[in-house]
Short mmCIF file of C-alpha atoms and ligand atoms in Angstrom, two decimals:
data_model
loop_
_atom_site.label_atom_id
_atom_site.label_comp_id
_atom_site.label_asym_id
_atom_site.label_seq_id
_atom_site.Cartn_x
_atom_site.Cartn_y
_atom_site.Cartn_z
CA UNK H 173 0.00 0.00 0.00
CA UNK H 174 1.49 3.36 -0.40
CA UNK H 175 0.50 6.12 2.35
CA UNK H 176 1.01 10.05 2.59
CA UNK H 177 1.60 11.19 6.43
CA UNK H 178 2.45 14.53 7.55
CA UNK H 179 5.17 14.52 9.91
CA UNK H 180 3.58 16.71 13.63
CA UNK H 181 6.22 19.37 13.77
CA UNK H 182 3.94 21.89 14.72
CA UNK H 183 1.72 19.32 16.43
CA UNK H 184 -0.49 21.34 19.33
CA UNK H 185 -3.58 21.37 20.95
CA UNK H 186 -4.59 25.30 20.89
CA UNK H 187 -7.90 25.39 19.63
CA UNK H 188 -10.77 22.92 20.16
CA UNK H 189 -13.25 21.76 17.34
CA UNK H 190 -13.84 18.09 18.93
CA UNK H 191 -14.50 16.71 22.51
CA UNK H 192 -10.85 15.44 22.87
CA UNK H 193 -9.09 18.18 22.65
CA UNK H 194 -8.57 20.88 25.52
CA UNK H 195 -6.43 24.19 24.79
CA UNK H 196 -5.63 23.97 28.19
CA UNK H 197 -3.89 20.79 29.16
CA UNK H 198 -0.21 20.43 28.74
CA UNK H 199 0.86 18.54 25.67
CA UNK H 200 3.96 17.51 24.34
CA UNK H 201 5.01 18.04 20.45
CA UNK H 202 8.15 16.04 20.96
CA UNK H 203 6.48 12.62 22.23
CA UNK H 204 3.75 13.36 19.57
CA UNK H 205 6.37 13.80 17.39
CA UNK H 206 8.17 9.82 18.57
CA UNK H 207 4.96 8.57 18.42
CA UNK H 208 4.05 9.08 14.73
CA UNK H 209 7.52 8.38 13.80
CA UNK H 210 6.67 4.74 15.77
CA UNK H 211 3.84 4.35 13.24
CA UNK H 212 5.54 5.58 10.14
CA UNK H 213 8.40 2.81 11.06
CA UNK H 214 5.29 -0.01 11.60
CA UNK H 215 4.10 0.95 8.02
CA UNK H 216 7.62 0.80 6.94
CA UNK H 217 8.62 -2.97 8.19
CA UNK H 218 4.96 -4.43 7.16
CA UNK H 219 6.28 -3.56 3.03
CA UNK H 220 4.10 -0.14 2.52
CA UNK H 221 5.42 2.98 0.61
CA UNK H 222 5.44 5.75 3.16
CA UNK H 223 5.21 9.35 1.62
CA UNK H 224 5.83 12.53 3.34
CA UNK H 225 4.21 16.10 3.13
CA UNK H 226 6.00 18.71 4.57
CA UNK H 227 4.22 20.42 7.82
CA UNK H 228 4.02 23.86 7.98
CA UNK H 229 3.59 26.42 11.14
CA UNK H 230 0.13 27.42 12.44
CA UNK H 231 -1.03 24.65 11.19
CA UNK H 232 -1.46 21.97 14.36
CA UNK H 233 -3.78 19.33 13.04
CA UNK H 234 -1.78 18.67 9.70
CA UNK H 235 -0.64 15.79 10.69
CA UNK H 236 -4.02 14.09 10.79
CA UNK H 237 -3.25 13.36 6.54
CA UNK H 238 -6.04 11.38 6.63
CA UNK H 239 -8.23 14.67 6.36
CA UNK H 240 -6.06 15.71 3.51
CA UNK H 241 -7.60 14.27 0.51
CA UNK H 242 -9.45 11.24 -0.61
CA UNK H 243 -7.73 9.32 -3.70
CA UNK H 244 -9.21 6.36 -5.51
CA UNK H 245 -7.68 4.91 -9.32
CA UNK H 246 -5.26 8.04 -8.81
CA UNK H 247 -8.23 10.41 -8.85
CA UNK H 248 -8.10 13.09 -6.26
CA UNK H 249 -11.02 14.63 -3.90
CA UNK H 250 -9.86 17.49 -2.71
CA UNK H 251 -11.33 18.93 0.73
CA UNK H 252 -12.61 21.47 2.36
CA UNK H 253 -12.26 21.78 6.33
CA UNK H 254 -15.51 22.81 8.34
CA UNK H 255 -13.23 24.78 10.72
CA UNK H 256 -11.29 27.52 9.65
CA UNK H 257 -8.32 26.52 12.00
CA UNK H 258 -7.89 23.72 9.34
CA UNK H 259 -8.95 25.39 6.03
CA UNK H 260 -5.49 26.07 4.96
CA UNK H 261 -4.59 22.19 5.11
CA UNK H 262 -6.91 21.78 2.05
CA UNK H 263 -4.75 23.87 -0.76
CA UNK H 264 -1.23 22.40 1.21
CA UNK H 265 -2.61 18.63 0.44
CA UNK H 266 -3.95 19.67 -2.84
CA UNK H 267 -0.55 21.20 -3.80
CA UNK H 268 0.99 17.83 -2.87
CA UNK H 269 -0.91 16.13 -5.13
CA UNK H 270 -0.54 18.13 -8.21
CA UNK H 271 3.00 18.58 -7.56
CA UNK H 272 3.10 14.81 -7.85
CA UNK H 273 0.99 14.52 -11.04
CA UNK H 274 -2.61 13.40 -9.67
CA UNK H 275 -5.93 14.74 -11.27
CA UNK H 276 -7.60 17.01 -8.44
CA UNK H 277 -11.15 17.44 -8.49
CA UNK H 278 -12.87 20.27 -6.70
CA UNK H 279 -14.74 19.47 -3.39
CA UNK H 280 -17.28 21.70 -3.58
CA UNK H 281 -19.00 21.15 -0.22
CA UNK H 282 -17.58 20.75 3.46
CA UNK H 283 -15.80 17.04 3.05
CA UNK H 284 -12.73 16.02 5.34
CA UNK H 285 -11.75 13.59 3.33
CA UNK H 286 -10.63 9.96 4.35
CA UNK H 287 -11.23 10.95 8.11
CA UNK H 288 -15.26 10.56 6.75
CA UNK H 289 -15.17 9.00 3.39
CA UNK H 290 -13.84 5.52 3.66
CA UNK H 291 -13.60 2.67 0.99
CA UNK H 292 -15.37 -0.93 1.34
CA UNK H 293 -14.79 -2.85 -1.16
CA UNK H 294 -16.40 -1.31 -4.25
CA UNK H 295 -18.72 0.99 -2.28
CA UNK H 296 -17.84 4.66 -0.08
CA UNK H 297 -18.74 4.41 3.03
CA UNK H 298 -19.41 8.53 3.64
CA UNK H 299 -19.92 10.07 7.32
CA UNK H 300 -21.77 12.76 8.23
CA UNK H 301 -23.49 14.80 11.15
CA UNK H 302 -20.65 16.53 12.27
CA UNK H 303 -18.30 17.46 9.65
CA UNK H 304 -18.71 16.28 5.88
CA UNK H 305 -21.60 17.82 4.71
CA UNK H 306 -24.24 15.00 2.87
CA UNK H 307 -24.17 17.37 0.17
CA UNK H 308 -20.02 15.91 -0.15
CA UNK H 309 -21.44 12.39 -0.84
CA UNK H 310 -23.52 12.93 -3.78
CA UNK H 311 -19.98 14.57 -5.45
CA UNK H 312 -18.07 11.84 -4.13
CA UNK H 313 -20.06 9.30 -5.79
CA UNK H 314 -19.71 11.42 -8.92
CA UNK H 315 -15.89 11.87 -8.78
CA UNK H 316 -15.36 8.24 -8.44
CA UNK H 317 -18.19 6.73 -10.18
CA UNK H 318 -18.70 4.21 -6.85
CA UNK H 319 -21.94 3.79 -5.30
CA UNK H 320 -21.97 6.08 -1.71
CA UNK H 321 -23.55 4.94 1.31
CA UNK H 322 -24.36 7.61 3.42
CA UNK H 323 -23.95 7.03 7.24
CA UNK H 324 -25.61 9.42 10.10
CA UNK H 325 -22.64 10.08 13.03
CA UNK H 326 -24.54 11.36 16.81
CA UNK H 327 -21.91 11.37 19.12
CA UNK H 328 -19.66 13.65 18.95
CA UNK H 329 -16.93 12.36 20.46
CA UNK H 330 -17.00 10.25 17.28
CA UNK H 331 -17.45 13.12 14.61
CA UNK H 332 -15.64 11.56 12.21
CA UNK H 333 -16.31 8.03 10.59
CA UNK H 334 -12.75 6.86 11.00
CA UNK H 335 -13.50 7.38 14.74
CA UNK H 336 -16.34 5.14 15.06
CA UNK H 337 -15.48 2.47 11.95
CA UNK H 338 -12.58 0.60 10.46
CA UNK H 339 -12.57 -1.43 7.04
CA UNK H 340 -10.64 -4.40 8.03
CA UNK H 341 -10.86 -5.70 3.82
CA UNK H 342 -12.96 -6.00 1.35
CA UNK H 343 -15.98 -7.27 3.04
CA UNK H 344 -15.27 -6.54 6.87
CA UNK H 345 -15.89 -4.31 9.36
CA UNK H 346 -15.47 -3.11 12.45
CA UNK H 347 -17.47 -0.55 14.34
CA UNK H 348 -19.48 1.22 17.37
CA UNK H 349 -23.17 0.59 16.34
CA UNK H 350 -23.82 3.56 19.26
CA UNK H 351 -22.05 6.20 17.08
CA UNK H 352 -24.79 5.80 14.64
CA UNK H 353 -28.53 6.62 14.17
CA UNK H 354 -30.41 4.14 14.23
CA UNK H 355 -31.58 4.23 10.40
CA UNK H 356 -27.44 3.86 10.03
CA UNK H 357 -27.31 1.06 12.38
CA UNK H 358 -30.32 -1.17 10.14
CA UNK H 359 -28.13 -0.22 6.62
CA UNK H 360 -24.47 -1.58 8.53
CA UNK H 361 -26.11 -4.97 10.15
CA UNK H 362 -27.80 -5.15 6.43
CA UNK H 363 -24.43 -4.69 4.90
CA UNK H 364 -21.94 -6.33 6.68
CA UNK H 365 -23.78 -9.22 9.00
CA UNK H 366 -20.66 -10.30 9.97
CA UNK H 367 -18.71 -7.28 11.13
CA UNK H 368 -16.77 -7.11 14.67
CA UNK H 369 -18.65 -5.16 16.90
CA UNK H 370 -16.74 -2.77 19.19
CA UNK H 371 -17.46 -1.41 22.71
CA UNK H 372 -17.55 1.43 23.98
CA UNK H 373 -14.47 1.21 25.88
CA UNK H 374 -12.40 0.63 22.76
CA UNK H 375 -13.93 3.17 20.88
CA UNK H 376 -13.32 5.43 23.40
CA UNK H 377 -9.45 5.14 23.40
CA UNK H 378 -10.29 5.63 19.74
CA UNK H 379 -9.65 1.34 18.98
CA UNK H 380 -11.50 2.25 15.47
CA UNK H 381 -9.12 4.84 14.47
CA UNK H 382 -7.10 1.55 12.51
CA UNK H 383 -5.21 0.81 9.11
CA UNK H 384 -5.72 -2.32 8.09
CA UNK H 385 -4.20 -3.87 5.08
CA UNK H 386 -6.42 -6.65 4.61
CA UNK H 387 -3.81 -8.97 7.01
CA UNK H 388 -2.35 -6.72 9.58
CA UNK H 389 -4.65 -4.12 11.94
CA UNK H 390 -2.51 -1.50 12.95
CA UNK H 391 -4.62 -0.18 16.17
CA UNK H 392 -3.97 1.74 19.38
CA UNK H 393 -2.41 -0.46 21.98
CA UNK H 394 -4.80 0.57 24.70
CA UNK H 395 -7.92 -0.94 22.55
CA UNK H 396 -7.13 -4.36 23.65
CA UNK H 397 -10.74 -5.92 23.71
CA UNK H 398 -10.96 -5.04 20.34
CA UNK H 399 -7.49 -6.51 19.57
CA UNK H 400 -8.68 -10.00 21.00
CA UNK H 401 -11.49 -9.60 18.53
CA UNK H 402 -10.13 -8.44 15.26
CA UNK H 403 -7.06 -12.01 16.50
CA UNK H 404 -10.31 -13.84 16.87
CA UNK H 405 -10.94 -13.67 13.35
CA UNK H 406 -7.41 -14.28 12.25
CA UNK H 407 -6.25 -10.66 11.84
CA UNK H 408 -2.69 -9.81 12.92
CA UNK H 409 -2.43 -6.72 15.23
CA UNK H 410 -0.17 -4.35 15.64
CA UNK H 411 -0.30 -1.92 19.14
CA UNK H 412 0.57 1.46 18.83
CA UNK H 413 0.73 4.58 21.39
CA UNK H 414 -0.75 7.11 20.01
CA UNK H 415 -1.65 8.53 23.38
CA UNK H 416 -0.44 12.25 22.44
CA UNK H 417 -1.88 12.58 18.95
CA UNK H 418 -5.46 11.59 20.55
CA UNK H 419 -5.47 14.70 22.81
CA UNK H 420 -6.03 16.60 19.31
CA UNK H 421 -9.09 13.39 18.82
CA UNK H 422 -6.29 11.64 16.50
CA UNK H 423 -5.24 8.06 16.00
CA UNK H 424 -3.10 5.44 13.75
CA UNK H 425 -5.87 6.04 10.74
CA UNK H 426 -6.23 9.83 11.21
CA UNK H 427 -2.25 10.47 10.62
CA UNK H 428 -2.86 7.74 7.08
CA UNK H 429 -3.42 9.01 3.56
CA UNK H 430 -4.16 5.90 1.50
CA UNK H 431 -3.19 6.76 -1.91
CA UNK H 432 -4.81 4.77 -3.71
CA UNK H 433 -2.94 4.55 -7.68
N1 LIG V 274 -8.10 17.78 15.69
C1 LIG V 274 -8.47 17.21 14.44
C2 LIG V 274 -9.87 17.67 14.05
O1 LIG V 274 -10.69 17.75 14.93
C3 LIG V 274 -8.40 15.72 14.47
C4 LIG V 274 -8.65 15.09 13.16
C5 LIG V 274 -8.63 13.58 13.22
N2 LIG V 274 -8.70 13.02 11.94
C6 LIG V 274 -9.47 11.99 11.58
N3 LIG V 274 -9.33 11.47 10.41
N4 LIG V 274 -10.40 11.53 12.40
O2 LIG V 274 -10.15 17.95 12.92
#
């Protein structure tokens, strides 16, 4: 797999635009800063291209790449941040990508890219409630030409879908049912009968926030129920602290650009 990751240079916690994060607890770039360079060297050893954009000042939250863009068959989504704290992220990852020869569509709509718009097989699976506006679905499913199922996110300490659901592979799941309406709830038990379900407690030390590769499930190490689970059912996992990153509501996934050629 080949991923684009943003190292956290300027990693802080300054503003707040999720429950996690409080402007006025301590926080510490450097261990954030170990941390991510942990899960870069995890991508590393398991065979996956690792690419990097270059951070820039002011800009805290770059490192969660996952937000950056959404690419499928080398086609590019670009996005547009809800929050003007992170609006600026959107032309930096676009930049990236036309600097390295990728066609970039518009975005048109609010749409934080991979952090709500996740791929399943050959379907999107598209959050919204909190940040990517619905409106985003309709012109990802036009962009890529893949059938969108929209999903309803209530809680916000799970505003984005790669909070509250991980695609393990092609036809796997994992996720909070909670995090979900209940209309959402009836279309994931209808579409994936055989998904892991997650508690709360997992979720919560945000378990869900995982890359899988279709073999290995790299996860925070504190989500150890839903470690058993995902070995249960022959998955390899892979622990990481990411302990620092999630006091900005970050994880393993949220720092993970798929690039998908
Ligand atoms: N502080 C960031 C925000 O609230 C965290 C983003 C996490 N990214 C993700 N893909 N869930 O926007």
């Amino acid at each position: 797999m080949r991923f684009l990751m943003c190292r956290p240079t300027y990693f802080a916690v300054d503003y707040r635009i999720n429950p996690w994060m409080d402007p006025t607890a301590p926080y510490d770039t450097a261990l954030a800063i170990r941390q991510w360079t942990a899960l870069r060297q995890v991508f590393v050893d398991l065979g996956h291209r690792v690419d990097e954009i270059e951070p820039l000042p002011g800009l805290p939250d770059m490192v969660f790449a996952a937000n950056g863009a959404t690419v499928i068959d080398g086609r590019v989504l670009a996005v547009q941040f809800r929050d003007p704290e992170r609006a600026d992220e959107g032309p930096a990852y676009r930049a990236w990508f036309e600097r390295a020869g990728f066609e970039v569509h518009e975005p048109k709509f609010v749409n934080e890219g991979e952090g709500d718009l996740l791929v399943s097989g050959d379907v999107l699976l598209a959050g919204t409630g909190f940040r990517t506006a619905h409106a985003a679905h309709a012109r990802a499913q036009e962009v890529f030409g893949r059938p969108v199922i929209t999903l309803q996110l209530v809680d916000p300490r799970f505003y984005h879908l790669d909070t509250a659901l991980c695609v393990l592979d092609r036809d796997t799941i994992a996720y909070l049912p909670e995090a979900f309406s209940p209309g959402s709830q009836a279309v994931l038990r209808q579409l994936f009968p055989t998904a892991v379900i997650a508690s709360l407690e997992d979720a919560e030390v945000l378990g869900l926030n995982a890359v899988s590769d279709g073999r290995h499930v790299v996860l925070p190490s504190q989500a150890t129920g839903l470690a058993q689970s995902l070995r249960d059912r022959g998955y390899a996992t892979i622990g990481v602290d990411m302990s620092e990153l999630r006091k900005a509501g970050g994880g393993p996934k949220c720092c993970t650009l798929e690039v998908r050629s």
